[in-house]
Coordinates of C-alpha atoms in Angstrom, one line a residue:
X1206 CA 93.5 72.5 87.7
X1207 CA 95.7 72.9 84.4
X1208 CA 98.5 71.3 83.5
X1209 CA 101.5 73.7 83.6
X1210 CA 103.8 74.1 80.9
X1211 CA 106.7 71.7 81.6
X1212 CA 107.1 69.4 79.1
X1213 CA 106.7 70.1 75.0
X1214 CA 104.0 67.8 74.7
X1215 CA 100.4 68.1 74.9
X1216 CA 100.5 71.6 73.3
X1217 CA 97.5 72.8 71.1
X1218 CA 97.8 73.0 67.7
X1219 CA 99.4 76.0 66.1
X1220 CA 102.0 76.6 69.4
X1221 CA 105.4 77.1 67.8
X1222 CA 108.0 75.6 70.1
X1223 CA 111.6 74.0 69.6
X1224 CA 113.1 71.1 68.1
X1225 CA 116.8 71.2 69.4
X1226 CA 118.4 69.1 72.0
X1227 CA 117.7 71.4 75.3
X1228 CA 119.9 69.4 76.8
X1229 CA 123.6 71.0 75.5
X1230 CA 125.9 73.2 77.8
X1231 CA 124.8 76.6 79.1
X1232 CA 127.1 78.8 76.9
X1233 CA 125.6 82.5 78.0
X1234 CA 125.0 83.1 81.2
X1235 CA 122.7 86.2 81.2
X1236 CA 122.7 88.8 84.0
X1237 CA 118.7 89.8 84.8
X1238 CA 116.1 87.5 83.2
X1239 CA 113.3 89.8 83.2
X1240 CA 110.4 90.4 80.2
X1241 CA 112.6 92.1 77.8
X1242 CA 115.6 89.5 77.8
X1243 CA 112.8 86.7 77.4
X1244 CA 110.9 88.8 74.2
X1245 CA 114.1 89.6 72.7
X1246 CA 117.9 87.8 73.3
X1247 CA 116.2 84.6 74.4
X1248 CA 114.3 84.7 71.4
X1249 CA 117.4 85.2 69.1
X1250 CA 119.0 82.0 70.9
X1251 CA 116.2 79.9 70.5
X1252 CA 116.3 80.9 66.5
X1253 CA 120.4 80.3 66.6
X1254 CA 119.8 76.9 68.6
X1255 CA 117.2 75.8 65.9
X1256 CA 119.1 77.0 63.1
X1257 CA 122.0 75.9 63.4
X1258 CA 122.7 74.2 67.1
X1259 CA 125.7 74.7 69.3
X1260 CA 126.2 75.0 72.7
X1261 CA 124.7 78.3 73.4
X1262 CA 122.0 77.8 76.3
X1263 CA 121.1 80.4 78.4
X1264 CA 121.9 80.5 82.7
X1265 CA 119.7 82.8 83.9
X1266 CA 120.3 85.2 87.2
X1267 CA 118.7 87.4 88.7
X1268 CA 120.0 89.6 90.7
X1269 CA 117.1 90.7 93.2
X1270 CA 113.8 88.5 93.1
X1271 CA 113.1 85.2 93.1
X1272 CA 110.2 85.4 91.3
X1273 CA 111.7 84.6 87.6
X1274 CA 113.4 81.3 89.2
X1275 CA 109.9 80.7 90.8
X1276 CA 108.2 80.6 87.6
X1277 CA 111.0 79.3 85.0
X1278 CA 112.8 76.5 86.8
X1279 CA 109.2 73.9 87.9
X1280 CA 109.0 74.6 84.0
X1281 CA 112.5 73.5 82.9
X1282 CA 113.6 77.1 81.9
X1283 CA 110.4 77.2 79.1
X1284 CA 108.1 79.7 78.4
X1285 CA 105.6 81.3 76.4
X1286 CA 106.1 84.2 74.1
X1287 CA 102.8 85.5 72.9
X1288 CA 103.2 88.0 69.9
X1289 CA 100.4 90.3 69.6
X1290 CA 99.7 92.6 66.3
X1291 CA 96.6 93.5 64.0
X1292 CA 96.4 90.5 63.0
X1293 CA 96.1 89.0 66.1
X1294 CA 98.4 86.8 68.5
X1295 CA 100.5 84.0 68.1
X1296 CA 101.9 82.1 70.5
X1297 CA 105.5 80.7 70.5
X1298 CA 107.2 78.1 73.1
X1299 CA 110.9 79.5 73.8
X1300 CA 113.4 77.0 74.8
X1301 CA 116.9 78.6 75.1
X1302 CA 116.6 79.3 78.9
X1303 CA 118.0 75.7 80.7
X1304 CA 117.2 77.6 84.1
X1305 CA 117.4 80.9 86.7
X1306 CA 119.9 81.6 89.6
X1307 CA 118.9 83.6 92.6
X1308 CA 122.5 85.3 93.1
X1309 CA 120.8 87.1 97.1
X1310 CA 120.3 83.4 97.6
X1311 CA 123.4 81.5 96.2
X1312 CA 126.2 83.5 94.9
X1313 CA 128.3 80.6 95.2
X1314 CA 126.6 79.3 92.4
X1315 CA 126.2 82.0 90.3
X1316 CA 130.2 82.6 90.4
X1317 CA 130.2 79.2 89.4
X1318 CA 128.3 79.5 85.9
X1319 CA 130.4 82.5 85.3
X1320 CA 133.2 80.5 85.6
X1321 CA 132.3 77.4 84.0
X1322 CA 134.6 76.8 81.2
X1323 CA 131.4 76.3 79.0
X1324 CA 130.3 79.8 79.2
X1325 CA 131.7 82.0 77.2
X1326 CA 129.2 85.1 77.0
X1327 CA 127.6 87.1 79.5
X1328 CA 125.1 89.4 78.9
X1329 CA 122.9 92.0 80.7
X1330 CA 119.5 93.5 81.0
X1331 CA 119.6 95.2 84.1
X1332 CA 118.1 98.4 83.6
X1333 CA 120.3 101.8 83.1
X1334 CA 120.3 102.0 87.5
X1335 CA 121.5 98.7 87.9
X1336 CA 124.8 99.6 86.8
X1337 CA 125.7 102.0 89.5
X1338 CA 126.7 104.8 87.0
X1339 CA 127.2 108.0 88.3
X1340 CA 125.3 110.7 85.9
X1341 CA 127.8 113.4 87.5
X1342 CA 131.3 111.6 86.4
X1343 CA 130.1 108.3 84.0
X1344 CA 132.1 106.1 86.2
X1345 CA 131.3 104.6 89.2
X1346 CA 128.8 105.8 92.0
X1347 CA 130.9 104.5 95.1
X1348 CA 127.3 105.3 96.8
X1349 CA 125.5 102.7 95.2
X1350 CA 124.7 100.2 97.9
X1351 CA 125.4 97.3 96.0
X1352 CA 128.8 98.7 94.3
X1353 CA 129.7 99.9 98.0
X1354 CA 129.4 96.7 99.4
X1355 CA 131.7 95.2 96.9
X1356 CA 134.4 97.4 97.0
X1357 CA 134.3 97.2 100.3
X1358 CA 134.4 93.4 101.0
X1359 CA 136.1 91.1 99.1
X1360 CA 134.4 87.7 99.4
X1361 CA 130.8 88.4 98.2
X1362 CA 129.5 90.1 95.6
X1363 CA 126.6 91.7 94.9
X1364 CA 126.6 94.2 91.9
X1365 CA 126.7 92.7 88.2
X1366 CA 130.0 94.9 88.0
X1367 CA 131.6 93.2 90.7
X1368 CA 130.7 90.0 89.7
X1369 CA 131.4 89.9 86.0
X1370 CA 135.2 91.2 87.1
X1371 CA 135.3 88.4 89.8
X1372 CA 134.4 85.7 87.6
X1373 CA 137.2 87.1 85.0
X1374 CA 139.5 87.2 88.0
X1375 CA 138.9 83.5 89.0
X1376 CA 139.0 82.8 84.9
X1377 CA 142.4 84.3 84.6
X1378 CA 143.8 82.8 88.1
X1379 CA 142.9 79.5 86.9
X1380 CA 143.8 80.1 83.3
X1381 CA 141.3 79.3 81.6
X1382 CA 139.6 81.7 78.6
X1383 CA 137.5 84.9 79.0
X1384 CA 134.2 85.1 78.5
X1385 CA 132.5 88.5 76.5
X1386 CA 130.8 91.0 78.3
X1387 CA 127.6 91.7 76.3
X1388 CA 125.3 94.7 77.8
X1389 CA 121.8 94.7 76.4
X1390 CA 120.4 97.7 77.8
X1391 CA 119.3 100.9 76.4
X1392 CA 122.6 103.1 77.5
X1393 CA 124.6 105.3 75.2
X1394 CA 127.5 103.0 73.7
X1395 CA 126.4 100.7 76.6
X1396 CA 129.9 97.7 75.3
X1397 CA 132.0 101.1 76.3
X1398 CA 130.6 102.4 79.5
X1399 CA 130.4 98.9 80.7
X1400 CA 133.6 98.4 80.2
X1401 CA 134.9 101.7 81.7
X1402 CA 132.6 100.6 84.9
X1403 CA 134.5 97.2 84.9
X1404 CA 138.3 99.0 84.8
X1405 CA 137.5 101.3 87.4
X1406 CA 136.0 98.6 89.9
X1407 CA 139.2 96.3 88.8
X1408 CA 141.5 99.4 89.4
X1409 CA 139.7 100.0 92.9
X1410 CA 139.9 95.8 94.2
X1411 CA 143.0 94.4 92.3
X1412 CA 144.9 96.4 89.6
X1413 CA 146.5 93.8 88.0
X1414 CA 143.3 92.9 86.5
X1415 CA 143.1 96.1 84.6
X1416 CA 145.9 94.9 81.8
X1417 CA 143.6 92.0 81.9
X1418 CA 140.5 93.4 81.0
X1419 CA 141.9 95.8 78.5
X1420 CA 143.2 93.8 76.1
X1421 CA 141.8 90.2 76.8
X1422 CA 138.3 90.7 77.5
X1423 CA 135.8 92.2 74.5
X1424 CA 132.7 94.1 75.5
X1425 CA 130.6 95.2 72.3
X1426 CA 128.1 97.2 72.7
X1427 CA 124.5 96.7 71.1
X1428 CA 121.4 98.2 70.2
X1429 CA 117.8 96.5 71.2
X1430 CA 114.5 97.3 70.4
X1431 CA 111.6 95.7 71.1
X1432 CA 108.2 96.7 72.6
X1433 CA 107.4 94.2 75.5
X1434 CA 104.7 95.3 78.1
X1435 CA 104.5 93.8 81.4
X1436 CA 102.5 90.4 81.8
X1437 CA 98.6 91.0 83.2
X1438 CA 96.2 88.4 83.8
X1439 CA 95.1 88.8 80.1
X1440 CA 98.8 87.5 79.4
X1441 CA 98.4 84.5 81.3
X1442 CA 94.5 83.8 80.4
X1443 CA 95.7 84.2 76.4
X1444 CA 98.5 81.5 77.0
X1445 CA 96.3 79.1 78.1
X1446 CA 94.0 79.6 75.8
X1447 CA 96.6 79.2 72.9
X1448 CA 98.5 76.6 74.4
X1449 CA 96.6 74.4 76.9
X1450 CA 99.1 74.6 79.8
X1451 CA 99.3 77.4 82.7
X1452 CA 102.6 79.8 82.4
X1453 CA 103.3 82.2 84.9
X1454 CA 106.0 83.1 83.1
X1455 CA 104.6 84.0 80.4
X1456 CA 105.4 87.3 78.5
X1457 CA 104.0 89.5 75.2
X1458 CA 105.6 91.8 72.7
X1459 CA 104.9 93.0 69.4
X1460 CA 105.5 91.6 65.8
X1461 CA 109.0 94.3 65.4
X1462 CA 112.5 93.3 66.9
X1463 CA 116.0 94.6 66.2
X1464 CA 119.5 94.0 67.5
X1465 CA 122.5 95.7 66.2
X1466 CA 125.8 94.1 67.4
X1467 CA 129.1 95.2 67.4
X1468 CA 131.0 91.7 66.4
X1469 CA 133.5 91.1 69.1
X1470 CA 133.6 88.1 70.8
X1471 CA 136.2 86.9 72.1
X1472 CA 135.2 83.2 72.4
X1473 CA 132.8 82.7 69.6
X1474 CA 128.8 83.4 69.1
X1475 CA 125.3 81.8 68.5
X1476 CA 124.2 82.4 65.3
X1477 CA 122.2 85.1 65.8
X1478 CA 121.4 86.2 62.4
X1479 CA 118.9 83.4 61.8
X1480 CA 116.4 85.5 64.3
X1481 CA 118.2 88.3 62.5
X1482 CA 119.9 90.2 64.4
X1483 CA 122.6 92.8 62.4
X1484 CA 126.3 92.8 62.9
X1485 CA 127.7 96.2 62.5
X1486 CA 131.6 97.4 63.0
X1487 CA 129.8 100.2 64.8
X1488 CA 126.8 100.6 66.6
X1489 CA 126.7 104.0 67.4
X1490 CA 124.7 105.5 64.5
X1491 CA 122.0 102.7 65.2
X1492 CA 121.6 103.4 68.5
X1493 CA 121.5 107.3 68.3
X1494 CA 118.6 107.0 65.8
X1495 CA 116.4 104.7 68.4
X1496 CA 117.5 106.5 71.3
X1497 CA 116.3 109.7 69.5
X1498 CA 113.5 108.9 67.7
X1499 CA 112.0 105.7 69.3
X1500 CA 112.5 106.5 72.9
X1501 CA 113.1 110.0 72.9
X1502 CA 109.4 110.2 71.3
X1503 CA 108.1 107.3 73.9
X1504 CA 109.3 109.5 76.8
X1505 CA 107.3 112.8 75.7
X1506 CA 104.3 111.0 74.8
X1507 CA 104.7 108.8 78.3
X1508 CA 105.0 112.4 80.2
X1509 CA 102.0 114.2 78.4
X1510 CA 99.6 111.4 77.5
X1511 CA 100.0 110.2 80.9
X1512 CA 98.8 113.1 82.4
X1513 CA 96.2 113.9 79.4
X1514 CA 94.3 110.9 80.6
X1515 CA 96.0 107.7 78.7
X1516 CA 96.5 104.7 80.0
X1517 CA 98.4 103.1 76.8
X1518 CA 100.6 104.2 73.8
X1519 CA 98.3 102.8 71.6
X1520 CA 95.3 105.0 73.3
X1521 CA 98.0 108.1 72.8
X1522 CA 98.7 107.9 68.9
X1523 CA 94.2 107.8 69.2
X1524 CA 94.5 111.3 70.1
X1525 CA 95.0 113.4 66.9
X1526 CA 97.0 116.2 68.8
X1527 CA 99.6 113.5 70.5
X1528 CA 99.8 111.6 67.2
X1529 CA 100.9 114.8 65.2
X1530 CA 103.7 115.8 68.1
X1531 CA 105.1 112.1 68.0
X1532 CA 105.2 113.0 64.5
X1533 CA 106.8 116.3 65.1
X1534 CA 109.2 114.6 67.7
X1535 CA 110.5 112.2 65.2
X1536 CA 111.2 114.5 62.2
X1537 CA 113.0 116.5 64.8
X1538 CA 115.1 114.3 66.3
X1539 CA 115.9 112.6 62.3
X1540 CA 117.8 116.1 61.9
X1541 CA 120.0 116.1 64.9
X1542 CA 121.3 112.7 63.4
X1543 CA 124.0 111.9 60.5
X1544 CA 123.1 109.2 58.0
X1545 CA 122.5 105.7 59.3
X1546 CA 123.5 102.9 57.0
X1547 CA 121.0 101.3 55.3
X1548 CA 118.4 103.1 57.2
X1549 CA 115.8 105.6 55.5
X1550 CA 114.7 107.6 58.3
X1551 CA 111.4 109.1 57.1
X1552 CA 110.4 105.3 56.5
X1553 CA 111.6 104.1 59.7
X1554 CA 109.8 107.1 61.7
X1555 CA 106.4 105.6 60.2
X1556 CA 107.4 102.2 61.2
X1557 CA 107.4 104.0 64.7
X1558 CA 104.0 105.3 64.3
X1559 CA 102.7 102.1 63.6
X1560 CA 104.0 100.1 65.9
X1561 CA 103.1 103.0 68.7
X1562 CA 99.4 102.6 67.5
X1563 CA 99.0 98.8 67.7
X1564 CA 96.0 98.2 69.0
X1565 CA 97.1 94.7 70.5
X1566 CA 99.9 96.5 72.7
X1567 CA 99.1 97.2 76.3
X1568 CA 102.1 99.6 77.0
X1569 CA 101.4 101.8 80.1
X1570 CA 102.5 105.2 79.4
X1571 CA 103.1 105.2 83.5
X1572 CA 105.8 102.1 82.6
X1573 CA 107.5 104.3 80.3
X1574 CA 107.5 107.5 82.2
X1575 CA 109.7 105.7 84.9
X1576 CA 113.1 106.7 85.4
X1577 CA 113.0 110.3 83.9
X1578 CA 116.3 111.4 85.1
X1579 CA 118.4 108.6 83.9
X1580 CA 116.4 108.1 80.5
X1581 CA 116.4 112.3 79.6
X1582 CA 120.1 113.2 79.2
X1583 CA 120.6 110.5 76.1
X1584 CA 116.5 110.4 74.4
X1585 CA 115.5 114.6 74.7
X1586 CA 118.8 116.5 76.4
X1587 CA 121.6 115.1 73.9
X1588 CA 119.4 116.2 70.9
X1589 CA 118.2 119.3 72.2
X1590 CA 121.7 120.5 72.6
X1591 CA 122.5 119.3 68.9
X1592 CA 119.7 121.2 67.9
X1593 CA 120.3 124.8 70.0
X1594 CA 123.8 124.6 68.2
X1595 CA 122.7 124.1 65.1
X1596 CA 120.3 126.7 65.2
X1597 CA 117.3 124.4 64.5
X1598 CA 113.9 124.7 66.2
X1599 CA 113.5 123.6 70.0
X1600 CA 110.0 123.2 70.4
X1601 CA 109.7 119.9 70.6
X1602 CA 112.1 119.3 73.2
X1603 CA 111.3 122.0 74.7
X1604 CA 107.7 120.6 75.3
X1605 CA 109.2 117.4 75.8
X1606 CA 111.6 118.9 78.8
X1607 CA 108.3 120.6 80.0
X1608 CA 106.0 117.5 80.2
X1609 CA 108.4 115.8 82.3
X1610 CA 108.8 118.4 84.8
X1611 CA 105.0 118.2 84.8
X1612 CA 104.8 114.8 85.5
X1613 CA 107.2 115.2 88.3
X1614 CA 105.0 117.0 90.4
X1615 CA 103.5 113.9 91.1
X1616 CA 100.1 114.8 90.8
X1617 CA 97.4 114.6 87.9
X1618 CA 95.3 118.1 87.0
X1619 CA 92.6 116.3 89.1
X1620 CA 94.9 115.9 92.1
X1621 CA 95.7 112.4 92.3
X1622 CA 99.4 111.4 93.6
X1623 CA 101.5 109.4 91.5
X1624 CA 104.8 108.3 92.4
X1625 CA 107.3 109.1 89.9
X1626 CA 109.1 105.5 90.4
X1627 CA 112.8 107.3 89.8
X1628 CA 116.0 107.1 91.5
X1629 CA 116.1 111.0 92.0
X1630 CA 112.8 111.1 93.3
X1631 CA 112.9 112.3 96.8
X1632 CA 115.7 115.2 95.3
X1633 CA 113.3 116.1 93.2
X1634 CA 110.5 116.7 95.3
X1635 CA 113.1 118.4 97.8
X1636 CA 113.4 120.7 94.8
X1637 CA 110.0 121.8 93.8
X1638 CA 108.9 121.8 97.1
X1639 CA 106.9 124.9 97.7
X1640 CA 106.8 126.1 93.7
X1641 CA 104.2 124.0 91.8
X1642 CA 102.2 126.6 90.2
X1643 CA 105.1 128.6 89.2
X1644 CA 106.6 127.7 85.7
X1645 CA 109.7 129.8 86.4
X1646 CA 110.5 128.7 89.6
X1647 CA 109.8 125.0 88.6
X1648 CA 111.9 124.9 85.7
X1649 CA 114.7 126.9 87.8
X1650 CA 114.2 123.9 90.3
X1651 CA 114.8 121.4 87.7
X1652 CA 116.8 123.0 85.5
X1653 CA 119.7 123.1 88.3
X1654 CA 119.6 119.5 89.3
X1655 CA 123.2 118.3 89.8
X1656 CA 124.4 116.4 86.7
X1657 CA 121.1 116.3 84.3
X1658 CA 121.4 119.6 82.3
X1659 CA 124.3 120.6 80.7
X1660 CA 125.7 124.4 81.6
X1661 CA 124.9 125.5 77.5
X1662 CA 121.7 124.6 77.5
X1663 CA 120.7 125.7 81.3
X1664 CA 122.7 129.1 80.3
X1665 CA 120.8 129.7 77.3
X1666 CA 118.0 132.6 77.1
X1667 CA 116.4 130.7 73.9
X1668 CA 116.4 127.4 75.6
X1669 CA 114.3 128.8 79.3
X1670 CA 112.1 130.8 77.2
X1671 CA 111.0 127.6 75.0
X1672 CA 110.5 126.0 78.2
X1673 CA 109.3 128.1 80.4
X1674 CA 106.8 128.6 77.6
X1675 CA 105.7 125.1 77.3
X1676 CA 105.7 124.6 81.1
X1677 CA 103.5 127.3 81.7
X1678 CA 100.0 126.2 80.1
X1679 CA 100.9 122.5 81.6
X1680 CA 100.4 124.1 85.1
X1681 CA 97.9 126.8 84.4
X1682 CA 95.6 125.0 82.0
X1683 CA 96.0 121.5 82.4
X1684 CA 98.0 118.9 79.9
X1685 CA 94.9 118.5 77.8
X1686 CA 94.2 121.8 77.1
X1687 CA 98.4 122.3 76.5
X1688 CA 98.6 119.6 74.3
X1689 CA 95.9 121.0 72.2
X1690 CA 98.2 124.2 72.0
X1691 CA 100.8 122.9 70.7
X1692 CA 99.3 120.3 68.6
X1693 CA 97.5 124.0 66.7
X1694 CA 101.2 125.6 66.4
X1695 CA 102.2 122.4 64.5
X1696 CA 99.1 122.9 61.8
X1697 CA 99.8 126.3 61.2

C-alpha cells in the first residue's frame, strides 16, 4: 500500500510544497471546499502565507457531503494541486487548508469558527443555487428548502445565508468585531447580491440586525477565473506518480488564474497579491468581460459540442467549425462591453482560445452545460439584449439561445437520454413535453419560462426569427450538420 500524503516529508523531488508555520490561527473560514476553492483561493493563501505569513488559515465547511472532510482532515488539511499545460504537469503541495467541517453533521461547530474572534473573513464557493436566489425577484426564494427551514426555526441553521447572519448576530451580541463576507462565485456583482440576500434574511429573523449589517459589515464582490476539471483516476494516478504519496484529494487546473477584488475588508486581508490577485475599486467591468466572453462562449460551445459528439473543450476548439464560432462568440460579446482597465480585449479573447484548446485539460463539455437556466440570463441573455438595442448582429446568441434549448431535450441526435443536471429541470420538460421536433413550438416553450427571458427580447420579431432560425436545423438536421451551417455563414 502507499503512503498517503500527511506529512511534508518523503515527497519526490520537484513537488513544490510550503515552508510556513501551518500551525497559526484559522483567519478565513470558507463556506464550500470543493475543486475550484482548492485550485484557486486556497492557492492565493498559500502564496500570501509564504510570502509574507500572518494568521490567515483556511476552516473549511462544507455544507452537504462529507466527502471533502473525508479526504482532507487524515491528511492534515493538505493536498495536491496538479497544474496541467503544454508543457506538461507540475505538481504543487497546498498548505493553507488546517481542516474541513461537516456543518449536516456539527453545526455547533461550524457557528463556532464563524465566531471565533480569529476569523475575520468568510468566503464562499457554493455554486450560483446554493444561495437560494430567486431568478423572478433577486432576493430570496422563501421555497428553497434550506432558506425555508431557517426562517422558519431559529436554533439551526442550515443555508450559508442563515448562517453567515447568525454568526454576525452572535459577533455583535457578544461584541466582538465583524468578519467580511467574501463571495467567490461566478454571479453578477456577487459582494452585492449577497449582501441584499443577507439584509432580507436579517429583516425576515431579527431586524435589528439590518443597521448592523449595513454599515458594519463589508461584502466585496470578486471576479474568479480559473479552469479546474473534476478529479478522475488519471488525477489521482498522476499525483502519485509526481509525489510518492496517495491523495484523494487531489485536484488539477490549468497554468491561468485571475482574481479581481473589490478592497473592502473590514478586518484586514492576506496578502493576496503575491499569488497575484488584483485589487480594483470596482469589479464590475472585470467581471462583465469573463462572464461575456469566457463563460458566455463556454456555455455555447458546452450546448453544441456536447451534442456534436465532444466529450472535452479541448476536443471542441479541434473542430474547425466550433473553433471559428467560439471566435465569433468572443468578438461579439467584446462589443456589448465598455472599456476594461488595463485589459486589451482582442488579446485577452486569444488568451481564451488557447487556454480552451489545452490539450492537458479534461473539461467535460456535459460539466459545463449544467445549470442552463441559472448560468444564461448573465453569460448569453444580458448581452443579447445589449446587442438587440444596439442594433448589432444576434447570430451568435441567437445560436447560442438555440443550442441550449437543444440540449434540453435531453436526448442526443442518436437518442440517448441525458439528464440536464439543472434546477428547472422537471419545468422544463413539463414545458416541451409533446413539441420536440417543432422549432416554433419549442422556442415558444422556452421562451415563456417564468423569470429567464426578459419581455424585450421575448417580444421581439428579430430576436424569434434569429432563433427560431438557428433552432430549426438543430432539430431537423442534427447539431453536426447545424454547426457546419453556421460555421459556412461566418466564412462568407
Amino acid at each position: 500500500m502507499n503512503a498517503r500524503l500527511d506529512s511534508l516529508t518523503g515527497l519526490k523531488q520537484g513537488v513544490s510544497k510550503p515552508s510556513y508555520d501551518r500551525r497559526r490561527p484559522s483567519g478565513i473560514v470558507h463556506l464550500g471546499t470543493g475543486a475550484f476553492h482548492k485550485a484557486h483561493q486556497a492557492v492565493y493563501t498559500d502564496d500570501a502565507l509564504e510570502g509574507s505569513g500572518g494568521d490567515w488559515m483556511i476552516t473549511g465547511v462544507s455544507l452537504r457531503s462529507p466527502d471533502v472532510a473525508a479526504a482532507l482532515n487524515p491528511q492534515k488539511g493538505l493536498y495536491t494541486l496538479l497544474t496541467r499545460g503544454p508543457e506538461g504537469t507540475s505538481a504543487r503541495i497546498v498548505g493553507s487548508i488546517a481542516g474541513v467541517l461537516v456543518a449536516p453533521g456539527d453545526r455547533a461547530a461550524v457557528l463556532a469558527a464563524l465566531t471565533k474572534p480569529e476569523t475575520r473573513i468568510v468566503s464562499l464557493t457554493i455554486t450560483e443555487k446554493g444561495y437560494g436566489l430567486d431568478p423572478k425577484t433577486g432576493g430570496l426564494d422563501r421555497n428553497h428548502p434550506a432558506l425555508a427551514a431557517d426562517l422558519a426555526e431559529p436554533t439551526s441553521m442550515q443555508s450559508a445565508v442563515g448562517l453567515i447572519v447568525a454568526a454576525l448576530q452572535h459577533r455583535r451580541n457578544r461584541g466582538q468585531q465583524p468578519f467580511t463576507v467574501l463571495c467567490c462565485d461566478n454571479l453578477p456583482s456577487n459582494g452585492k447580491v449577497l449582501r441584499r440576500l443577507a439584509l432580507e434574511f436579517a429583516a425576515a429573523r431579527n431586524a435589528n440586525m439590518v443597521p448592523y449589517l449595513e454599515g458594519e459589515v463589508s461584502f466585496p464582490s470578486t471576479m474568479v477565473d480559473r479552469i479546474t476539471p473534476a478529479s478522475t483516476d488519471k488525477t489521482f494516478a498522476d499525483t502519485l506518480a509526481a509525489t510518492g504519496r496517495e491523495d484523494y484529494a487531489a485536484v488539477e487546473t490549468e497554468p491561468f488564474s485571475q482574481w479581481i477584488i473589490e478592497d473592502e475588508f473590514v478586518a484586514g486581508r492576506p496578502e493576496w497579491e503575491a499569488g497575484g490577485a488584483l485589487f480594483v475599486g470596482d469589479v464590475a467591468p472585470y467581471e462583465k468581460m469573463k462572464l461575456r466572453m469566457l463563460n458566455g462562449t463556454h456555455s455555447m460551445l458546452a450546448y453544441s459540442g456536447f451534442l456534436a459528439g465532444h466529450k472535452y473543450v479541448r476536443d471542441v476548439m479541434a473542430d474547425a467549425d466550433l473553433a471559428l464560432l467560439a471566435a465569433r462568440h468572443m468578438r461579439e460579446a467584446a462589443r456589448t462591453l465598455e472599456p476594461v482597465p488595463g485589459v486589451d480585449l482582442q488579446g485577452y479573447a486569444g488568451q481564451l482560445r488557447e487556454r480552451f484548446a489545452n490539450p492537458a485539460m479534461a473539461h467535460e463539455t456535459w460539466q459545463i452545460a449544467m445549470d442552463g437556466s441559472q448560468k444564461l440570463p448573465q453569460r448569453i441573455i444580458e448581452p443579447a439584449l445589449i446587442a438587440l438595442r444596439r442594433g448589432l448582429p444576434l447570430d451568435s446568441y441567437a445560436f447560442a439561445v438555440a443550442a441550449w434549448m437543444r440540449y434540453a431535450l435531453g436526448m442526443t441526435d442518436r437518442g440517448d437520454i441525458y439528464v440536464l443536471r439543472d434546477p428547472r429541470e422537471s419545468e422544463i420538460a413539463t414545458a416541451l413535453a409533446g413539441s420536440r421536433r417543432d422549432a416554433n413550438a419549442v422556442a415558444d416553450h422556452l421562451l415563456a419560462l417564468p423569470g429567464l427571458f426578459p419581455e424585450e427580447l421575448t417580444g421581439s420579431a428579430k430576436w424569434r426569427d434569429a432563433l427560431q432560425h438557428k433552432l430549426q436545423p438543430m432539430l431537423a438536421e442534427g447539431m453536426r450538420r447545424a454547426v457546419a451551417r453556421e460555421a459556412e455563414t461566418c466564412r462568407v
